[in-house]
XYZ file of C-alpha atoms in Angstrom:
630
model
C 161.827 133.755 182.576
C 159.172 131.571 181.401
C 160.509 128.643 179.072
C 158.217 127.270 176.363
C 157.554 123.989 175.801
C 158.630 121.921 172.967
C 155.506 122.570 170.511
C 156.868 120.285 167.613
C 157.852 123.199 165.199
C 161.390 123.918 164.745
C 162.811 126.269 162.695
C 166.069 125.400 160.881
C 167.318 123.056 163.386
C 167.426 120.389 160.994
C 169.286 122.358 158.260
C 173.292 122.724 158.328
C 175.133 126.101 158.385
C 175.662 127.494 155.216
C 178.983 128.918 154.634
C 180.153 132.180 152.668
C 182.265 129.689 150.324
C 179.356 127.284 149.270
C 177.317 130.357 148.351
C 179.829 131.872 146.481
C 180.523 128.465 144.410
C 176.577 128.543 143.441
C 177.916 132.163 142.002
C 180.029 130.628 140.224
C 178.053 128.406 138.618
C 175.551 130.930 137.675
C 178.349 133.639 136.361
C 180.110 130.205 134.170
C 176.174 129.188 132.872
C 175.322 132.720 131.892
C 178.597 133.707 130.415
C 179.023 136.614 132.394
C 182.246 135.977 134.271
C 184.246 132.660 134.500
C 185.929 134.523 138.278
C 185.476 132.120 141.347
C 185.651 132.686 145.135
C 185.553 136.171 146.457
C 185.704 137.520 143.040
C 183.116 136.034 141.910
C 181.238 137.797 144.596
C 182.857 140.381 143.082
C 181.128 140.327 139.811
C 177.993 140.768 141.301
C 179.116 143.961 143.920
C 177.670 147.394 142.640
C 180.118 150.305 142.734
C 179.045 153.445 144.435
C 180.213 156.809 144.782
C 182.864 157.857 147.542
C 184.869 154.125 146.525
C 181.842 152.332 148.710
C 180.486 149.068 146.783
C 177.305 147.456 147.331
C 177.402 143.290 148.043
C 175.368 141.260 146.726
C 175.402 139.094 150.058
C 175.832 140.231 153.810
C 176.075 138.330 156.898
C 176.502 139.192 160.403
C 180.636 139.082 159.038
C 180.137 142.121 157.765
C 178.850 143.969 160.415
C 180.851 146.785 161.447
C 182.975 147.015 165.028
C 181.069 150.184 166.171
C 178.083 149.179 168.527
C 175.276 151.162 167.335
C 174.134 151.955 170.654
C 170.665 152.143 171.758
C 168.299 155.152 169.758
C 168.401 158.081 171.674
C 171.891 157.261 172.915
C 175.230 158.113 171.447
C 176.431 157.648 169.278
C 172.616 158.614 168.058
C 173.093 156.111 164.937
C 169.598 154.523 165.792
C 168.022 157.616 165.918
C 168.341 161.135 168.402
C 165.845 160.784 170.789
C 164.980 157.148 172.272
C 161.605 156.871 170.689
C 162.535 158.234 167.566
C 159.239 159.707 165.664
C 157.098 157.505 167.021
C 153.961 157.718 167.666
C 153.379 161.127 165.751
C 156.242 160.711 163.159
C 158.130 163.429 162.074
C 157.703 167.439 162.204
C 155.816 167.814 158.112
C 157.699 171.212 157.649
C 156.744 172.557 154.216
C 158.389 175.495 152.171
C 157.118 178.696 151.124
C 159.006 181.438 148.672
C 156.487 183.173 147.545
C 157.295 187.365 147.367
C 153.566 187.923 147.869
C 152.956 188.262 151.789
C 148.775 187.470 150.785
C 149.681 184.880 148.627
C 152.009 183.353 151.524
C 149.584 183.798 154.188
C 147.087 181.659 152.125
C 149.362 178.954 151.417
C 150.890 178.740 154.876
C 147.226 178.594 156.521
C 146.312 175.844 154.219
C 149.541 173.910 154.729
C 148.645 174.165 158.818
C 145.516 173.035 158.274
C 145.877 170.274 156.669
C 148.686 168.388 158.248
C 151.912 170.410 158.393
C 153.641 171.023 161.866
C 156.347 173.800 160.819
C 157.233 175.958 158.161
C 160.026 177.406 155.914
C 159.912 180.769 154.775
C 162.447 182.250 152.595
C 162.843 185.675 153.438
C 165.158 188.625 151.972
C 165.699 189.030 147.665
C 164.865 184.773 147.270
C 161.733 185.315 148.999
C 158.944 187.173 151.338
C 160.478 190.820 152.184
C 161.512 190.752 155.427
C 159.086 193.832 156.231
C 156.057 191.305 155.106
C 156.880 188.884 157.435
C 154.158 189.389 160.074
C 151.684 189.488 157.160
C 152.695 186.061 156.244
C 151.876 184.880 159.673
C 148.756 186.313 160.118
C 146.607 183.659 161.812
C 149.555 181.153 162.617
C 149.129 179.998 166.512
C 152.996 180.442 166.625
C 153.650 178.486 169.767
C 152.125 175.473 168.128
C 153.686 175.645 165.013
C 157.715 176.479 164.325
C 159.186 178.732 161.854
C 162.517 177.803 160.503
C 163.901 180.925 158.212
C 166.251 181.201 155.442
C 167.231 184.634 154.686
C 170.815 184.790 153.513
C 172.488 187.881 154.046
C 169.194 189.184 155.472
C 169.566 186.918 158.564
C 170.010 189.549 161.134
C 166.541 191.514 159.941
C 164.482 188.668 159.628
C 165.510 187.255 163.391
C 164.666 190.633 164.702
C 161.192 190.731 163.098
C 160.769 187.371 163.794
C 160.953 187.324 167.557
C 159.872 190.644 167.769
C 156.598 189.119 166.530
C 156.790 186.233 169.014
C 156.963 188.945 171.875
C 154.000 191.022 170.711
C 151.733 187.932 169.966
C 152.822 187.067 173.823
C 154.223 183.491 173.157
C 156.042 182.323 176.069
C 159.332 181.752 175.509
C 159.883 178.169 176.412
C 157.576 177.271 173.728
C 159.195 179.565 170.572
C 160.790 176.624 168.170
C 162.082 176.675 164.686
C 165.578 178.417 163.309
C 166.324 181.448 162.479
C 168.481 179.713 159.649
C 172.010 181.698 159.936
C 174.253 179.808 158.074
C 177.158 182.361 156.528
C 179.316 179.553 155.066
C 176.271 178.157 153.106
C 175.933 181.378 151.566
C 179.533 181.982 150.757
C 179.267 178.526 148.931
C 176.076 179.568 147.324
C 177.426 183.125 146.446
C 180.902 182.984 146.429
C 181.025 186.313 147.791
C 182.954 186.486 151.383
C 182.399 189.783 152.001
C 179.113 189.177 155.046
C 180.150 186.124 156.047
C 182.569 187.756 158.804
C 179.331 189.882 160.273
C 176.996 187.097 159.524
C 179.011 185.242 161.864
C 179.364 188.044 164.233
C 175.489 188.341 164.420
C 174.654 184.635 164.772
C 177.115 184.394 167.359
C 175.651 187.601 169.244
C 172.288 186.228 168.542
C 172.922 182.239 170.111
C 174.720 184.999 173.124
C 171.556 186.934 173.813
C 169.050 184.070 173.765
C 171.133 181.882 176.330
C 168.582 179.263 177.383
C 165.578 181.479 177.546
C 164.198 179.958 173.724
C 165.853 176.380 174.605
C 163.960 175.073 171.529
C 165.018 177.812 169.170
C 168.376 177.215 166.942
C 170.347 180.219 165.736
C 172.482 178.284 162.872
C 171.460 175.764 160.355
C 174.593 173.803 158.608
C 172.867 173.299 155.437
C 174.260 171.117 153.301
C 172.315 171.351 150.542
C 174.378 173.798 148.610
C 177.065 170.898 148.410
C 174.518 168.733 146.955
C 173.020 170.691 144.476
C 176.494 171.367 142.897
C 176.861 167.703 142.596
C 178.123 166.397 145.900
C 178.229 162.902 146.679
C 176.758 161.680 149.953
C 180.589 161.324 152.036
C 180.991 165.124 150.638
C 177.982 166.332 151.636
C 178.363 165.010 155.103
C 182.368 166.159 155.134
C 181.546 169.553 154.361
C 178.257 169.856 157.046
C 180.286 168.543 159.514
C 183.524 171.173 158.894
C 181.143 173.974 158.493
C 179.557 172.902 161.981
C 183.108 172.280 163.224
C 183.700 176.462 162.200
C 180.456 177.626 163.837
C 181.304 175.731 167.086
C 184.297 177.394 167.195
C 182.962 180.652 166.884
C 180.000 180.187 169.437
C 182.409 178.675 171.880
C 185.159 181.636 171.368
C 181.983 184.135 172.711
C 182.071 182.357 175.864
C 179.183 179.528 175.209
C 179.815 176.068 176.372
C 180.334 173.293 173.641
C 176.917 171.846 174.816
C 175.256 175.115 174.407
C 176.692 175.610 171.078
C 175.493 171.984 169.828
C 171.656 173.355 171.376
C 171.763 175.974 168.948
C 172.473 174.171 165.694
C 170.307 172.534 162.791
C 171.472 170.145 160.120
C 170.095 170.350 156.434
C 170.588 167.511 154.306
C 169.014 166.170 151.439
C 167.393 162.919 150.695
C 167.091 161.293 147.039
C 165.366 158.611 145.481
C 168.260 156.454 146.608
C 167.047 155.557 149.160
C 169.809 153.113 151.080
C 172.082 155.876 150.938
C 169.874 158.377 152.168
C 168.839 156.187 155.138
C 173.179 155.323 155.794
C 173.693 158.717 155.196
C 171.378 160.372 158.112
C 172.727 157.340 160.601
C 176.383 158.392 159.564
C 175.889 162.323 160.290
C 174.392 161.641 163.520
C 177.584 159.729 163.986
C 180.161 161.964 163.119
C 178.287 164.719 164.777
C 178.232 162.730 168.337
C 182.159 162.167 167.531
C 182.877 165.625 167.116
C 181.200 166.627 170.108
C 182.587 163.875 172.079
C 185.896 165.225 171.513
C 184.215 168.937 172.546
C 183.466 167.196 175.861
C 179.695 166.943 175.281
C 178.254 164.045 177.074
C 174.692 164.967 176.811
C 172.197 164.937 174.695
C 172.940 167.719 172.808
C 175.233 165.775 170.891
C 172.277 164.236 169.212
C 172.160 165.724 166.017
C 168.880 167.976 164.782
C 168.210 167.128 161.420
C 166.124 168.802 158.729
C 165.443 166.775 155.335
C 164.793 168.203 152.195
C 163.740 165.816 149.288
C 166.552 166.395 146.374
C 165.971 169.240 144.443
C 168.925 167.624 141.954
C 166.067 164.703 141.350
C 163.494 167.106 140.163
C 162.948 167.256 136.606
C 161.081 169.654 134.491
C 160.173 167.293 131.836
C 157.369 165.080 132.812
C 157.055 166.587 136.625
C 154.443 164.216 137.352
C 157.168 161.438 137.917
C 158.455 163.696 140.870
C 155.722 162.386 142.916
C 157.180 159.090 142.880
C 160.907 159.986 143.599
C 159.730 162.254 146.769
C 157.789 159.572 148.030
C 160.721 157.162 147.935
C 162.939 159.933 149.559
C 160.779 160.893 152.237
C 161.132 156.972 152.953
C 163.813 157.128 153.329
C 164.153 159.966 155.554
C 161.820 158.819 158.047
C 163.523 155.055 157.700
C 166.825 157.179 158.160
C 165.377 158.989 161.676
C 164.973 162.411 160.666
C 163.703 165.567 163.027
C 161.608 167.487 160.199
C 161.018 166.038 156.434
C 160.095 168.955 153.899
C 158.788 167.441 150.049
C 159.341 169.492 147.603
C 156.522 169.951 145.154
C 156.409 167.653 142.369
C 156.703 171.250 140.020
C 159.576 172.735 142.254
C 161.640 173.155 139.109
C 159.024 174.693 137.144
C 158.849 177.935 139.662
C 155.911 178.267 142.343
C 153.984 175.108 142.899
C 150.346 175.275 142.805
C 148.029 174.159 145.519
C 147.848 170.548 144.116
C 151.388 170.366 144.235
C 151.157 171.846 147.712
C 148.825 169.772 148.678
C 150.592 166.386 147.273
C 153.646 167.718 148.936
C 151.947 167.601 152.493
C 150.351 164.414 152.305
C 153.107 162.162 151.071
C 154.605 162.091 154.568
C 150.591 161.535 156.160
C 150.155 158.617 154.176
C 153.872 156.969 155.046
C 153.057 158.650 158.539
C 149.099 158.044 158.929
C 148.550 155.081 156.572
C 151.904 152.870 156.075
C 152.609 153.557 159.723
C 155.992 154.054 158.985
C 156.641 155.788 162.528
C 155.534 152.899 164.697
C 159.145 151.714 164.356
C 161.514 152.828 165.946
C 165.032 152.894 163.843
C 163.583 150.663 161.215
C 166.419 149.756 159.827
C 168.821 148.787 162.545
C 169.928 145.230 162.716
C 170.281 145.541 158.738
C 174.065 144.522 158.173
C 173.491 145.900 154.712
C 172.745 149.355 156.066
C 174.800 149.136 159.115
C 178.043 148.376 157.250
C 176.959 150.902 154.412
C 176.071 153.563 156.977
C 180.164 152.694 158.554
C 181.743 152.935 155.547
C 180.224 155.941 154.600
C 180.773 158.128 157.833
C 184.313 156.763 157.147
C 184.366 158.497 153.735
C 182.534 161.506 154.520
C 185.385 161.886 157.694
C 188.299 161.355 155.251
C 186.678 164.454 153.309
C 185.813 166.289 156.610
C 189.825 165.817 157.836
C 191.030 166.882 153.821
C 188.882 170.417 154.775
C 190.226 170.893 158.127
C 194.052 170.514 156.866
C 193.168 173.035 153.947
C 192.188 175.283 156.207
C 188.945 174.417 157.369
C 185.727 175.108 155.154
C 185.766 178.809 154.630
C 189.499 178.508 153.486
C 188.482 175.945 151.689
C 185.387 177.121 149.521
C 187.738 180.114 149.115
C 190.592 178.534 147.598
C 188.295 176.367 145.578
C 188.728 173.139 147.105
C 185.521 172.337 147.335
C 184.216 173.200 144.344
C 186.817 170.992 142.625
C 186.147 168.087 144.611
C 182.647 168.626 144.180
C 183.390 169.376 140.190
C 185.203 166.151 139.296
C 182.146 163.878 140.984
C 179.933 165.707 138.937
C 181.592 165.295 136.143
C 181.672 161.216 136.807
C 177.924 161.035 137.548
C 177.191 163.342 134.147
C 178.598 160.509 132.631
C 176.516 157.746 133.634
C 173.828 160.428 133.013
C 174.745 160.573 129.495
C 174.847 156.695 128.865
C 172.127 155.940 130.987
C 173.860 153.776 133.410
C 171.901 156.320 135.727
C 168.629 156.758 133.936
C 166.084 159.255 134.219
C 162.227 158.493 133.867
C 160.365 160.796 132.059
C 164.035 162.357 130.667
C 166.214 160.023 129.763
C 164.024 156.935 129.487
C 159.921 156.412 128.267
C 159.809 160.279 127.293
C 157.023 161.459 125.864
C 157.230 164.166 123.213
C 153.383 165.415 122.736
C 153.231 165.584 126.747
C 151.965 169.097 127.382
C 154.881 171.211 129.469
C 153.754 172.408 133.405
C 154.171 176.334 133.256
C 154.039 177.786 136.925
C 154.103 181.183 138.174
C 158.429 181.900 138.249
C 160.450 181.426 141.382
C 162.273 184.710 142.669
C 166.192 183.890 141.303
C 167.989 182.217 144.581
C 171.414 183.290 145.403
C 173.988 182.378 143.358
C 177.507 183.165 141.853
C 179.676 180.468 144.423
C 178.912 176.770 144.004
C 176.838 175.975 140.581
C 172.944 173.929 140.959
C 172.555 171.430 138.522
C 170.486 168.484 138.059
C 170.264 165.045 136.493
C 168.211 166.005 133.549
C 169.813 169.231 132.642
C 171.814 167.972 129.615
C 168.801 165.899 128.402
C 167.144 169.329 128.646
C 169.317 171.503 126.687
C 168.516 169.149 123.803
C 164.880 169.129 124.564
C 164.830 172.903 124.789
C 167.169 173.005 121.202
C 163.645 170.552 119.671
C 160.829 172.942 121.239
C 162.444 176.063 119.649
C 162.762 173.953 116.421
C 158.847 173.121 117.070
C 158.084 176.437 117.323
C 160.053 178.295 114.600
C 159.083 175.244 111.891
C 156.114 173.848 113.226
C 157.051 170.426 113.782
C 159.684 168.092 115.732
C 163.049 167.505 114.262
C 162.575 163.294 112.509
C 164.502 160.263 112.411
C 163.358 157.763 110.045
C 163.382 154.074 111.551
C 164.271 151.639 108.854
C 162.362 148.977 110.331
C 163.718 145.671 108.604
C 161.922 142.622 108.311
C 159.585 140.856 110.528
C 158.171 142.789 113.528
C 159.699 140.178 115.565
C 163.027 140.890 114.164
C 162.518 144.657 114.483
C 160.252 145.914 117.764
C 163.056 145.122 120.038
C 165.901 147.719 118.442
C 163.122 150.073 116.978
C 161.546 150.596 120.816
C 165.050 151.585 121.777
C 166.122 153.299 118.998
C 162.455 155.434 119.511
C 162.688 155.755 123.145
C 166.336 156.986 123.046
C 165.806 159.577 120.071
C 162.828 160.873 122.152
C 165.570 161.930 124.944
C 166.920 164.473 122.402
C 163.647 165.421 121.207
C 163.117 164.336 117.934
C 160.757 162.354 116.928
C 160.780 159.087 115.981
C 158.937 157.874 112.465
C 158.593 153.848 112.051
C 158.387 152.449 108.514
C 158.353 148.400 108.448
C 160.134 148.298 105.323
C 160.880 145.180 103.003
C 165.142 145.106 103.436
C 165.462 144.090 99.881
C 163.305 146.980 98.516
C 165.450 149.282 97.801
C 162.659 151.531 96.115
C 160.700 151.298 99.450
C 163.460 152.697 101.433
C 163.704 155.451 99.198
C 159.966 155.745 99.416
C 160.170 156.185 102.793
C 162.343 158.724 102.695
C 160.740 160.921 100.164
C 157.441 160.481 101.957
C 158.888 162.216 105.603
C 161.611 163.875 103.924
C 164.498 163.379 106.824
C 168.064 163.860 106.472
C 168.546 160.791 109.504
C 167.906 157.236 109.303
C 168.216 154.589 111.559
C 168.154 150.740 110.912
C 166.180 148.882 112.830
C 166.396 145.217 112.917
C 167.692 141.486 114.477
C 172.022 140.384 113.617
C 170.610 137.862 111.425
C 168.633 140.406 109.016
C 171.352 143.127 109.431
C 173.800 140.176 108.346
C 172.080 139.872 105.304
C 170.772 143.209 103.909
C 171.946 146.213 106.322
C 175.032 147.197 104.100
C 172.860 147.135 101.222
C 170.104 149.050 102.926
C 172.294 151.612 104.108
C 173.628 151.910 100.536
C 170.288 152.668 99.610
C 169.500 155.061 102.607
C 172.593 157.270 101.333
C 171.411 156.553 97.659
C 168.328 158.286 98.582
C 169.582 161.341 100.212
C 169.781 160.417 103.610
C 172.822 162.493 105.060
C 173.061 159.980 107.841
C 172.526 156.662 108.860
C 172.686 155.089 112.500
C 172.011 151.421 112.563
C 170.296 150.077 116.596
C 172.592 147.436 117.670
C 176.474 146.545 117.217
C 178.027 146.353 114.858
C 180.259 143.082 115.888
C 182.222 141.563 112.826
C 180.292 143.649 110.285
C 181.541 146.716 111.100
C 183.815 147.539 108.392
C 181.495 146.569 105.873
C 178.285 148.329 106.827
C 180.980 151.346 107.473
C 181.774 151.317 104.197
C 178.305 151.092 102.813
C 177.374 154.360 104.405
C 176.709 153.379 108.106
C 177.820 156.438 110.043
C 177.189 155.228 113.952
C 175.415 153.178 116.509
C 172.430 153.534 118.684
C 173.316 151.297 121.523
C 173.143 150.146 124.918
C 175.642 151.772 126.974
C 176.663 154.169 124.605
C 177.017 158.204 125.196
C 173.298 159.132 124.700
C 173.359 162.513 125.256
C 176.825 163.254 122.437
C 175.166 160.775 119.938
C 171.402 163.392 120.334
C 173.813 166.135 120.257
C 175.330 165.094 117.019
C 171.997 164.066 115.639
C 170.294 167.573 116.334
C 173.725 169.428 114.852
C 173.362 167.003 111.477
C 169.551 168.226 111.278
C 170.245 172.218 111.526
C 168.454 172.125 114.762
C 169.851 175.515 116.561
């Protein structure tokens, strides 16, 4: 070892150890100053933690204290946290599989050659009644070099048809077997969660476990069964549930595989994992690190000391994130997500189009799709590191408490049964259900907000119309997504648009000085926007009485809101609101609190509040009932 001399440049040599406590005192200061809290110690630390789905909270400060027991291993080594393989995606970075539903075997053909051409490795074809026909399938591949690039299927119910046709094409294009890769995507319990409907999922099983059977190791790069967990987090899964239920729905497919005779090693070979990755992106990255985890446990136990307990792992940016209104915004949350998936070490990364929830995406959106990972891969370099965030004691204890969470949920499954029993009996879906219903609610008051949707919506923004999707399976586990109730309202103003020719209106009362006003009137407009109607400023003088009513002659609104600093509301609101009702205004909201002047402005005709905090969604709801908007 070669020892350096002393070049005169120390680091912190000269600087004492800072301890947990002194920090935490600054806190306090800070908290006492601002008039947040007045807690000290630890619970001061407290004040400034974040609280997160599955019980998991989010410090404000980590140190190598909070670094979980677990050694993380080395990547490529179990218990795979830093990654499957030892040099994770670099140099290449990650298989760029992109997604194709289109019934149209020309119209797939064209997109899939394009898609190849231009920088995706694999693809994923939906085949059967959400798709291609299976009988169009070699037309879709016309021209594909299939020993260079991979075809993962989804077909349902259709699984056994579209294998057949699928490797019968691989033997009469002559590609050698050691180079056929991909999935042929049976997955039986994620169809009996997206259907509800048990009736195949018996021969499904039968014919994935006949299929992993016949193939032995002849295809070793070909898997037979994708655990696809993306039907858990469409209905509204948190992270520790989507990982619970992949991991008991792998547990049920190893059992099967191993019951025809395969070894537990041979059985992990022939298995995919599909999880989804959000804008969030420090979950998404714990998240991938914690199934790889709890995969290599499982298999441990199985007796599986190879490699094949590294988990394969297929991302899908969050079709839950996607929102119809103002699409373009997509483009941002994907690129985030697919961050986070390659931070997070996954196998294969597939972006959604930016107008996946309008129906078929263009070939912009395609084309968008494609390159976000070639820029993160080509220009940010992201794949030159290898587990980029190991050595984080923010995402190593986040990534520990999570697979902790997500096994609690994984052992609740097994001891109901294990996950068929349990998506049977509804277990799941009420689990699933009441976190749902807890993140609808910070939907609704915006503790979760929404660009585009819920926040800086823009009403004379043209709508994306695309060519519709084929209807995906459904009738089990429901799909929803963040901007669905903000939505329903914005659907309940264009059908007002239409059938009257303009927007439903609030009037804002705007009173005063600008200075006293823009602040509340910018929320007041941006949150009435949410629901769709539109928002009409009048600066108004607050002891005019006749200009109010002015005002409201002149747009002829049944709503009102008052717009203005305490101070002015202090002074005139009651009497402005008086005049507001005076006028015919049916309703008045007033943008702020009402504090100690509640009962007064109450009784002078103030009939709610457009706040901070407050439930968003019933306040638009109430707004568009009070203006006859159907």
């Amino acid at each position: 070892m070669t020892v350096l001399p002393d070049d005169g440049l120390p680091l912190a040599a000269e600087f004492p150890d800072v301890t947990r406590e002194q920090w935490q005192r600054l806190v306090e200061g800070v908290l006492r100053k601002s008039g947040a809290s007045e807690a000290t110690g630890a619970g001061a630390e407290d004040a400034l933690s974040t609280e997160l789905e599955d019980g998991l909270r989010t410090r404000p400060l980590y140190t190598a204290e909070d670094a979980p027991r677990v050694a993380p291993g080395l990547p490529g080594a179990a218990p795979y946290l830093r990654g499957a393989t030892p040099a994770g995606s670099v140099p290449d970075g990650w298989d760029v599989r992109q997604l194709h539903r289109h019934p149209d075997a020309a119209r797939t053909n064209e997109a899939v050659l394009a898609d190849l051409e231009h920088g995706s490795s694999s693809l994923w074809l939906v085949v059967g009644g959400a798709g291609l026909p299976v009988a169009a399938l070699p037309a879709a591949l016309e021209g594909v070099y299939l020993d260079l690039a991979a075809v993962a299927l989804d077909a349902g119910e259709n699984f056994d048809a579209a294998a057949s046709a699928l490797l019968e094409l691989h033997e009469r294009r002559k590609v050698p077997p050691s180079a056929v890769a991909g999935s042929l995507g049976a997955d039986p319990l994620g169809l009996l969660a997206r259907t509800g409907d048990a009736g195949p999922t018996a021969g499904l099983l039968d014919a994935a476990a006949a299929w992993a059977v016949r193939l032995g190791r002849t295809r070793p790069r070909l898997r037979v069964l994708t655990v696809d967990a993306l039907p858990y987090h469409e209905a509204g899964a948190s992270a520790a549930e989507e990982l619970g239920c992949s991991l008991a729905t792998a547990v049920a497919y190893l059992r099967r595989l191993t019951a025809e005779g395969m070894s537990a090693e041979d059985a992990c070979r022939r298995m995919e994992f599909r999880y989804a990755a959000s804008a969030d992106q420090f979950t998404t990255i714990a998240k991938l690190r914690a199934a790889r985890r709890l995969w290599a446990r499982v298999a441990q136990a199985c007796g599986v000391t190879s490699d094949a307990a590294a988990q394969r792992q297929h991302v899908v940016t969050s079709p839950v994130m996607m929102t119809r209104r103002d699409p373009w915004v997509n483009m941002l949350r994907t690129t985030v997500a697919t961050l986070a998936a390659g931070v997070g070490g996954a196998d294969a990364v597939t972006v959604l189009p930016f107008d996946h929830a309008a129906g078929l995406p263009d070939a912009f959106a395609r084309r968008i799709a494609r390159n976000t990972s070639t820029i993160l891969v080509a220009e940010s370099h992201l794949a030159r590191v290898i587990d980029p965030a190991g050595g984080s004691w923010y995402v190593e204890r986040l990534s520990d408490e999570l697979a902790h969470a997500a096994w609690a949920w994984f052992q609740d499954v097994e001891r109901a049964g294990g996950q068929e029993a349990a998506l049977r009996d509804g277990v799941v879906a009420r689990r699933i259900e009441a976190t749902w219903a807890r993140r609808s609610a910070d939907l609704a008051h915006r503790r979760e907000p929404v660009t585009g949707v819920s926040e800086f919506p823009l009403l004379t923004e043209e709508p994306v119309v695309r060519e519709s999707a084929p209807e995906p399976p459904s009738g089990g586990l429901p799909r929803v997504r963040r901007d669905e109730a903000y939505e329903d309202l914005r659907a309940r103003s264009d059908a007002h648009l239409a059938a009257a020719g303009a927007r439903p209106k609030v009037l804002l009362a705007a009173l005063g000085s600008a200075a006293a006003y823009t602040a509340r009137a910018t929320f007041a407009a941006n949150l009435f926007q949410a629901g769709g109607v539109e928002p009409v400023l009048v600066p108004v003088d607050p002891a005019d009485a006749d200009g109010l009513a002015r005002a409201v002659r002149e747009q002829g609104t049944a709503l009102a809101c008052l717009c203005s600093a305490d101070a002015v509301y202090a002074e005139h609101a009651a009497s402005a609101a008086g005049a507001l009702k005076a006028a015919g205004v049916r309703r008045v909201l007033l943008a702020g609190r009402p504090g100690a002047l509640r009962e007064a402005l109450e009784e002078a005709g103030v009939d709610g509040y457009v706040a901070a905090g407050g439930d968003a969604v019933a306040l638009l709801t109430g707004v568009l009932d009070e203006l006859g908007v159907k």
